[in-house]
């Protein structure tokens, strides 16, 4: 029997509707104050990677949809680290900006860790700052990376129980694999992280109740990796030579074995941008409530 398709399109649209409703409420409750600041997100893009440029355009469009003010900064590929850190410092102190995102990957001459660490942890809507990473690994409240959060929200909103399940993650990136392992642990899953040096990869993957593919290789996960009835989450966004967007999972094959599966496109990717809006709203509330305490 063919798997249930988990639609990122439908789930993310519902989340965005809720965010828009909440922002509309905030704005109408403060409509008599002309100085009232709407939630705002700053997005920095360094260089001209075509994929990144598309993501940045999408973020701007979705900000408009939910009522978040967006500030876009497109910097030359040769921008110095000092100039980038200066911009981040300005944004850290800008009251109109509640979230700051610097699109990765950065050009090689820039130190990603230095850039991530320069963003104020309270405005770190990517959840990449070492403080947020540390809090996540300790199971404490923090800003959580959008893609892993999107995976967990998709499972929860599809009514899939995580507690006690064996979750196998393929990929150990700082953006997806590692933070997702912490999130799934916090949800009481039993977690295995696998990677390019893992031995018996297929056998381990076949033990998964929930299998997450975050490798960046088109069609890598074939039917042989999947236990009958397992939940398969495909984080991959790859462009094939024919320019088609494809996931890390060989969908046509795995859909016949899995119990539930996320498609590409129309799956996790849409959740990522939506959860960025949710994180921006969370950062806004955190900042506003701190100001109220002063
Ligand atoms: N590049 C790929 N995914 C992401 C993400 O979630 N955030 C940022 N900043 N860059 C990315």
Tab-separated table of C-alpha atoms and ligand atoms in Angstrom:
chain	number	residue	atom	x	y	z
A	1	UNK	CA	0.000	0.000	0.000
A	2	UNK	CA	1.206	3.488	-0.810
A	3	UNK	CA	2.356	5.735	2.072
A	4	UNK	CA	0.421	8.608	3.572
A	5	UNK	CA	1.883	11.859	2.138
A	6	UNK	CA	2.715	14.440	4.812
A	7	UNK	CA	2.038	17.770	3.128
A	8	UNK	CA	4.413	20.551	4.163
A	9	UNK	CA	2.331	22.815	1.964
A	10	UNK	CA	-0.850	22.296	3.993
A	11	UNK	CA	0.775	22.197	7.428
A	12	UNK	CA	2.943	25.271	6.825
A	13	UNK	CA	-0.026	27.239	5.431
A	14	UNK	CA	-1.927	26.577	8.687
A	15	UNK	CA	1.042	27.734	10.800
A	16	UNK	CA	1.443	30.907	8.693
A	17	UNK	CA	-2.273	31.662	9.059
A	18	UNK	CA	-1.907	31.471	12.843
A	19	UNK	CA	1.179	33.738	12.775
A	20	UNK	CA	-0.575	36.292	10.555
A	21	UNK	CA	-3.608	36.258	12.842
A	22	UNK	CA	-1.413	36.858	15.897
A	23	UNK	CA	0.506	39.726	14.257
A	24	UNK	CA	-2.735	41.323	13.035
A	25	UNK	CA	-4.037	41.159	16.621
A	26	UNK	CA	-0.858	42.757	18.009
A	27	UNK	CA	-0.990	45.548	15.435
A	28	UNK	CA	-4.685	46.322	15.877
A	29	UNK	CA	-4.307	46.337	19.697
A	30	UNK	CA	-1.623	49.027	19.257
A	31	UNK	CA	-3.131	50.949	16.339
A	32	UNK	CA	-3.419	54.128	18.432
A	33	UNK	CA	0.395	54.253	18.870
A	34	UNK	CA	2.079	55.611	15.703
A	35	UNK	CA	5.516	54.619	17.069
A	36	UNK	CA	4.556	51.001	17.679
A	37	UNK	CA	7.067	48.665	16.009
A	38	UNK	CA	5.906	45.692	13.936
A	39	UNK	CA	7.937	42.439	14.248
A	40	UNK	CA	10.946	42.700	11.917
A	41	UNK	CA	13.425	40.283	10.332
A	42	UNK	CA	16.789	41.189	8.762
A	43	UNK	CA	18.166	38.808	6.136
A	44	UNK	CA	21.785	39.108	5.000
A	45	UNK	CA	23.012	37.502	1.794
A	46	UNK	CA	26.719	37.653	0.969
A	47	UNK	CA	27.552	36.914	-2.667
A	48	UNK	CA	25.436	35.651	-5.505
A	49	UNK	CA	24.854	31.937	-4.976
A	50	UNK	CA	21.702	31.465	-7.118
A	51	UNK	CA	20.126	28.925	-4.718
A	52	UNK	CA	20.603	31.237	-1.738
A	53	UNK	CA	19.167	34.193	-3.683
A	54	UNK	CA	15.950	32.198	-4.295
A	55	UNK	CA	15.672	31.311	-0.577
A	56	UNK	CA	16.166	34.952	0.373
A	57	UNK	CA	13.437	36.102	-2.072
A	58	UNK	CA	11.063	33.474	-0.650
A	59	UNK	CA	11.724	34.689	2.885
A	60	UNK	CA	10.833	38.249	1.893
A	61	UNK	CA	7.582	37.085	0.246
A	62	UNK	CA	6.534	35.049	3.285
A	63	UNK	CA	7.379	37.946	5.643
A	64	UNK	CA	4.931	40.053	3.633
A	65	UNK	CA	2.305	37.322	3.791
A	66	UNK	CA	2.338	37.113	7.606
A	67	UNK	CA	2.931	40.807	8.339
A	68	UNK	CA	6.587	40.764	9.402
A	69	UNK	CA	8.652	43.733	8.211
A	70	UNK	CA	11.681	42.497	6.299
A	71	UNK	CA	15.053	44.184	5.863
A	72	UNK	CA	17.197	42.721	3.084
A	73	UNK	CA	20.975	43.205	2.823
A	74	UNK	CA	22.711	41.870	-0.268
A	75	UNK	CA	26.472	42.257	0.133
A	76	UNK	CA	29.182	41.807	-2.441
A	77	UNK	CA	30.925	38.389	-2.451
A	78	UNK	CA	34.208	40.158	-1.580
A	79	UNK	CA	32.791	41.858	1.555
A	80	UNK	CA	35.309	41.782	4.409
A	81	UNK	CA	34.546	40.023	7.664
A	82	UNK	CA	34.938	43.354	9.525
A	83	UNK	CA	32.240	44.972	7.342
A	84	UNK	CA	29.868	42.035	7.817
A	85	UNK	CA	30.427	42.062	11.596
A	86	UNK	CA	29.783	45.840	11.597
A	87	UNK	CA	26.433	45.329	9.867
A	88	UNK	CA	25.483	42.605	12.366
A	89	UNK	CA	26.426	44.914	15.241
A	90	UNK	CA	24.172	47.646	13.809
A	91	UNK	CA	21.287	45.184	13.455
A	92	UNK	CA	21.846	43.868	17.000
A	93	UNK	CA	21.157	47.438	18.188
A	94	UNK	CA	18.318	48.245	15.759
A	95	UNK	CA	14.950	48.304	17.607
A	96	UNK	CA	13.043	47.592	14.386
A	97	UNK	CA	14.860	44.266	13.981
A	98	UNK	CA	13.865	41.297	16.172
A	99	UNK	CA	15.446	38.543	14.097
A	100	UNK	CA	18.728	38.387	12.161
A	101	UNK	CA	19.596	35.684	9.644
A	102	UNK	CA	22.788	35.457	7.637
A	103	UNK	CA	22.301	33.027	4.733
A	104	UNK	CA	24.758	30.108	4.716
A	105	UNK	CA	27.037	29.032	3.166
A	106	UNK	CA	29.231	32.140	3.276
A	107	UNK	CA	32.080	32.825	0.809
A	108	UNK	CA	35.216	30.924	1.858
A	109	UNK	CA	37.145	33.947	3.182
A	110	UNK	CA	34.530	34.532	5.894
A	111	UNK	CA	34.555	32.613	9.183
A	112	UNK	CA	31.018	31.233	9.656
A	113	UNK	CA	31.527	30.590	13.352
A	114	UNK	CA	32.645	34.201	13.960
A	115	UNK	CA	29.619	35.508	12.047
A	116	UNK	CA	27.118	33.241	13.835
A	117	UNK	CA	28.648	34.136	17.208
A	118	UNK	CA	28.345	37.886	16.462
A	119	UNK	CA	24.541	37.744	16.144
A	120	UNK	CA	22.840	38.577	19.434
A	121	UNK	CA	21.469	35.281	20.838
A	122	UNK	CA	18.075	36.948	21.432
A	123	UNK	CA	17.827	37.832	17.703
A	124	UNK	CA	19.344	34.546	16.483
A	125	UNK	CA	16.238	33.244	14.676
A	126	UNK	CA	18.349	30.546	12.996
A	127	UNK	CA	19.208	29.097	16.418
A	128	UNK	CA	22.850	28.752	15.306
A	129	UNK	CA	24.512	30.794	18.081
A	130	UNK	CA	26.549	28.650	20.514
A	131	UNK	CA	24.326	29.813	23.384
A	132	UNK	CA	21.144	28.627	21.656
A	133	UNK	CA	22.859	25.404	20.562
A	134	UNK	CA	23.934	24.773	24.158
A	135	UNK	CA	20.467	25.505	25.547
A	136	UNK	CA	18.895	23.145	22.999
A	137	UNK	CA	21.255	20.339	23.925
A	138	UNK	CA	20.330	20.868	27.590
A	139	UNK	CA	16.604	20.752	26.780
A	140	UNK	CA	16.087	24.394	27.767
A	141	UNK	CA	13.915	27.044	26.117
A	142	UNK	CA	15.746	28.707	23.212
A	143	UNK	CA	15.531	29.647	19.548
A	144	UNK	CA	15.680	26.346	17.636
A	145	UNK	CA	17.066	25.896	14.079
A	146	UNK	CA	14.165	26.155	11.628
A	147	UNK	CA	14.632	23.006	9.525
A	148	UNK	CA	14.848	20.518	12.428
A	149	UNK	CA	11.990	22.341	14.159
A	150	UNK	CA	10.010	22.027	10.913
A	151	UNK	CA	10.612	18.248	10.881
A	152	UNK	CA	9.348	17.839	14.444
A	153	UNK	CA	6.322	20.110	13.878
A	154	UNK	CA	5.384	18.103	10.762
A	155	UNK	CA	5.439	14.894	12.788
A	156	UNK	CA	3.443	16.369	15.669
A	157	UNK	CA	0.832	18.066	13.491
A	158	UNK	CA	0.400	14.824	11.515
A	159	UNK	CA	-0.422	13.039	14.771
A	160	UNK	CA	2.744	10.911	14.719
A	161	UNK	CA	3.977	9.949	18.181
A	162	UNK	CA	7.726	10.509	18.675
A	163	UNK	CA	8.190	9.288	22.251
A	164	UNK	CA	9.926	5.900	22.443
A	165	UNK	CA	10.427	5.681	18.667
A	166	UNK	CA	13.777	4.878	17.101
A	167	UNK	CA	14.753	7.897	15.005
A	168	UNK	CA	17.666	7.412	12.606
A	169	UNK	CA	19.115	10.593	11.113
A	170	UNK	CA	21.372	10.413	8.052
A	171	UNK	CA	23.664	13.474	8.163
A	172	UNK	CA	25.464	15.274	10.999
A	173	UNK	CA	25.416	18.912	9.839
A	174	UNK	CA	25.267	21.795	12.304
A	175	UNK	CA	22.132	23.076	10.552
A	176	UNK	CA	20.060	19.854	10.502
A	177	UNK	CA	21.492	16.549	11.782
A	178	UNK	CA	22.980	17.654	15.109
A	179	UNK	CA	20.185	20.005	16.262
A	180	UNK	CA	17.533	17.506	15.104
A	181	UNK	CA	19.138	14.792	17.229
A	182	UNK	CA	18.847	17.056	20.294
A	183	UNK	CA	15.228	17.956	19.490
A	184	UNK	CA	14.239	14.322	18.992
A	185	UNK	CA	15.960	13.348	22.242
A	186	UNK	CA	14.013	16.115	23.993
A	187	UNK	CA	10.871	14.485	22.537
A	188	UNK	CA	11.956	11.157	24.118
A	189	UNK	CA	12.936	9.412	20.886
A	190	UNK	CA	15.840	6.951	20.817
A	191	UNK	CA	18.229	8.645	18.410
A	192	UNK	CA	20.929	7.314	16.093
A	193	UNK	CA	22.957	9.747	13.969
A	194	UNK	CA	24.633	8.254	10.930
A	195	UNK	CA	27.044	9.824	8.443
A	196	UNK	CA	29.449	9.139	5.578
A	197	UNK	CA	31.737	6.964	7.748
A	198	UNK	CA	28.928	4.867	9.253
A	199	UNK	CA	29.273	1.140	8.695
A	200	UNK	CA	26.200	-0.944	7.762
A	201	UNK	CA	24.213	2.190	7.000
A	202	UNK	CA	21.328	0.398	5.278
A	203	UNK	CA	20.908	-2.070	8.156
A	204	UNK	CA	20.816	0.744	10.719
A	205	UNK	CA	18.346	2.753	8.645
A	206	UNK	CA	16.103	-0.311	8.316
A	207	UNK	CA	15.749	-0.284	12.116
A	208	UNK	CA	14.251	3.212	12.077
A	209	UNK	CA	10.651	3.932	13.018
A	210	UNK	CA	11.366	7.498	11.878
A	211	UNK	CA	14.051	7.940	9.201
A	212	UNK	CA	15.333	11.436	8.414
A	213	UNK	CA	17.430	11.980	5.285
A	214	UNK	CA	19.629	15.095	5.419
A	215	UNK	CA	22.568	14.172	3.244
A	216	UNK	CA	22.361	16.411	0.177
A	217	UNK	CA	22.510	13.549	-2.354
A	218	UNK	CA	19.634	13.161	-4.770
A	219	UNK	CA	17.759	9.843	-4.421
A	220	UNK	CA	20.324	8.391	-1.953
A	221	UNK	CA	17.727	6.650	0.243
A	222	UNK	CA	16.273	3.763	-1.741
A	223	UNK	CA	13.663	1.221	-0.677
A	224	UNK	CA	16.410	-0.976	0.821
A	225	UNK	CA	16.949	1.625	3.591
A	226	UNK	CA	13.358	1.619	4.792
A	227	UNK	CA	11.410	-0.634	7.161
A	228	UNK	CA	7.835	-1.419	6.127
A	229	UNK	CA	5.529	1.251	7.577
A	230	UNK	CA	8.306	3.628	8.748
A	231	UNK	CA	7.931	7.419	8.702
A	232	UNK	CA	10.363	8.982	6.209
A	233	UNK	CA	11.266	12.675	6.394
A	234	UNK	CA	13.186	14.019	3.398
A	235	UNK	CA	15.196	17.170	4.162
A	236	UNK	CA	17.128	17.152	0.876
A	237	UNK	CA	16.725	19.869	-1.729
A	238	UNK	CA	18.886	18.899	-4.711
A	239	UNK	CA	18.840	20.078	-8.297
A	240	UNK	CA	19.134	17.293	-10.838
A	241	UNK	CA	20.902	17.832	-14.182
A	242	UNK	CA	17.430	18.394	-15.705
A	243	UNK	CA	17.061	21.280	-13.162
A	244	UNK	CA	14.247	19.462	-11.307
A	245	UNK	CA	14.187	19.754	-7.502
A	246	UNK	CA	14.632	16.344	-5.885
A	247	UNK	CA	14.982	15.092	-2.340
A	248	UNK	CA	17.516	12.728	-0.770
A	249	UNK	CA	14.883	9.976	-0.922
A	250	UNK	CA	14.013	7.987	-4.034
A	251	UNK	CA	10.358	8.862	-3.631
A	252	UNK	CA	8.797	6.542	-6.244
A	253	UNK	CA	10.379	3.516	-4.561
A	254	UNK	CA	10.103	4.489	-0.884
A	255	UNK	CA	6.471	5.643	-1.106
A	256	UNK	CA	5.514	1.984	-1.640
A	257	UNK	CA	7.255	0.837	1.579
A	258	UNK	CA	6.942	3.705	4.102
A	259	UNK	CA	3.873	4.339	6.250
A	260	UNK	CA	4.202	8.126	5.869
A	261	UNK	CA	6.559	10.250	3.770
A	262	UNK	CA	7.268	13.920	3.079
A	263	UNK	CA	7.491	14.893	-0.612
A	264	UNK	CA	10.075	17.165	-2.289
A	265	UNK	CA	9.067	19.778	-3.269
A	266	UNK	CA	6.113	20.495	-0.982
A	267	UNK	CA	7.601	19.013	2.183
A	268	UNK	CA	10.177	20.145	4.737
A	269	UNK	CA	11.416	23.148	2.667
A	270	UNK	CA	8.162	25.068	3.113
A	271	UNK	CA	8.225	24.322	6.837
A	272	UNK	CA	11.704	25.857	7.207
A	273	UNK	CA	10.694	29.319	5.995
A	274	UNK	CA	7.463	29.169	7.984
A	275	UNK	CA	9.267	28.244	11.204
A	276	UNK	CA	11.607	31.186	10.561
A	277	UNK	CA	8.530	33.420	10.813
A	278	UNK	CA	7.502	31.639	14.022
A	279	UNK	CA	11.002	32.125	15.469
A	280	UNK	CA	10.934	35.821	14.534
A	281	UNK	CA	7.624	36.223	16.358
A	282	UNK	CA	9.068	34.333	19.350
A	283	UNK	CA	12.171	36.584	19.370
A	284	UNK	CA	9.859	39.627	19.168
A	285	UNK	CA	7.886	38.459	22.217
A	286	UNK	CA	11.084	37.660	24.135
A	287	UNK	CA	12.517	41.122	23.397
A	288	UNK	CA	9.276	42.987	24.163
A	289	UNK	CA	8.741	41.146	27.452
A	290	UNK	CA	12.329	41.899	28.535
A	291	UNK	CA	11.798	45.599	27.756
A	292	UNK	CA	8.606	45.513	29.832
A	293	UNK	CA	10.640	44.169	32.802
A	294	UNK	CA	13.055	47.125	32.730
B	1	LIG	N1	21.450	27.593	4.500
B	1	LIG	C1	20.754	26.434	4.394
B	1	LIG	N2	19.822	26.362	5.368
B	1	LIG	C2	19.952	27.486	6.105
B	1	LIG	C3	19.267	27.972	7.251
B	1	LIG	O1	18.355	27.352	7.808
B	1	LIG	N3	19.695	29.188	7.707
B	1	LIG	C4	20.700	29.889	7.117
B	1	LIG	N4	21.056	31.051	7.658
B	1	LIG	N5	21.355	29.451	6.064
B	1	LIG	C5	20.975	28.260	5.558
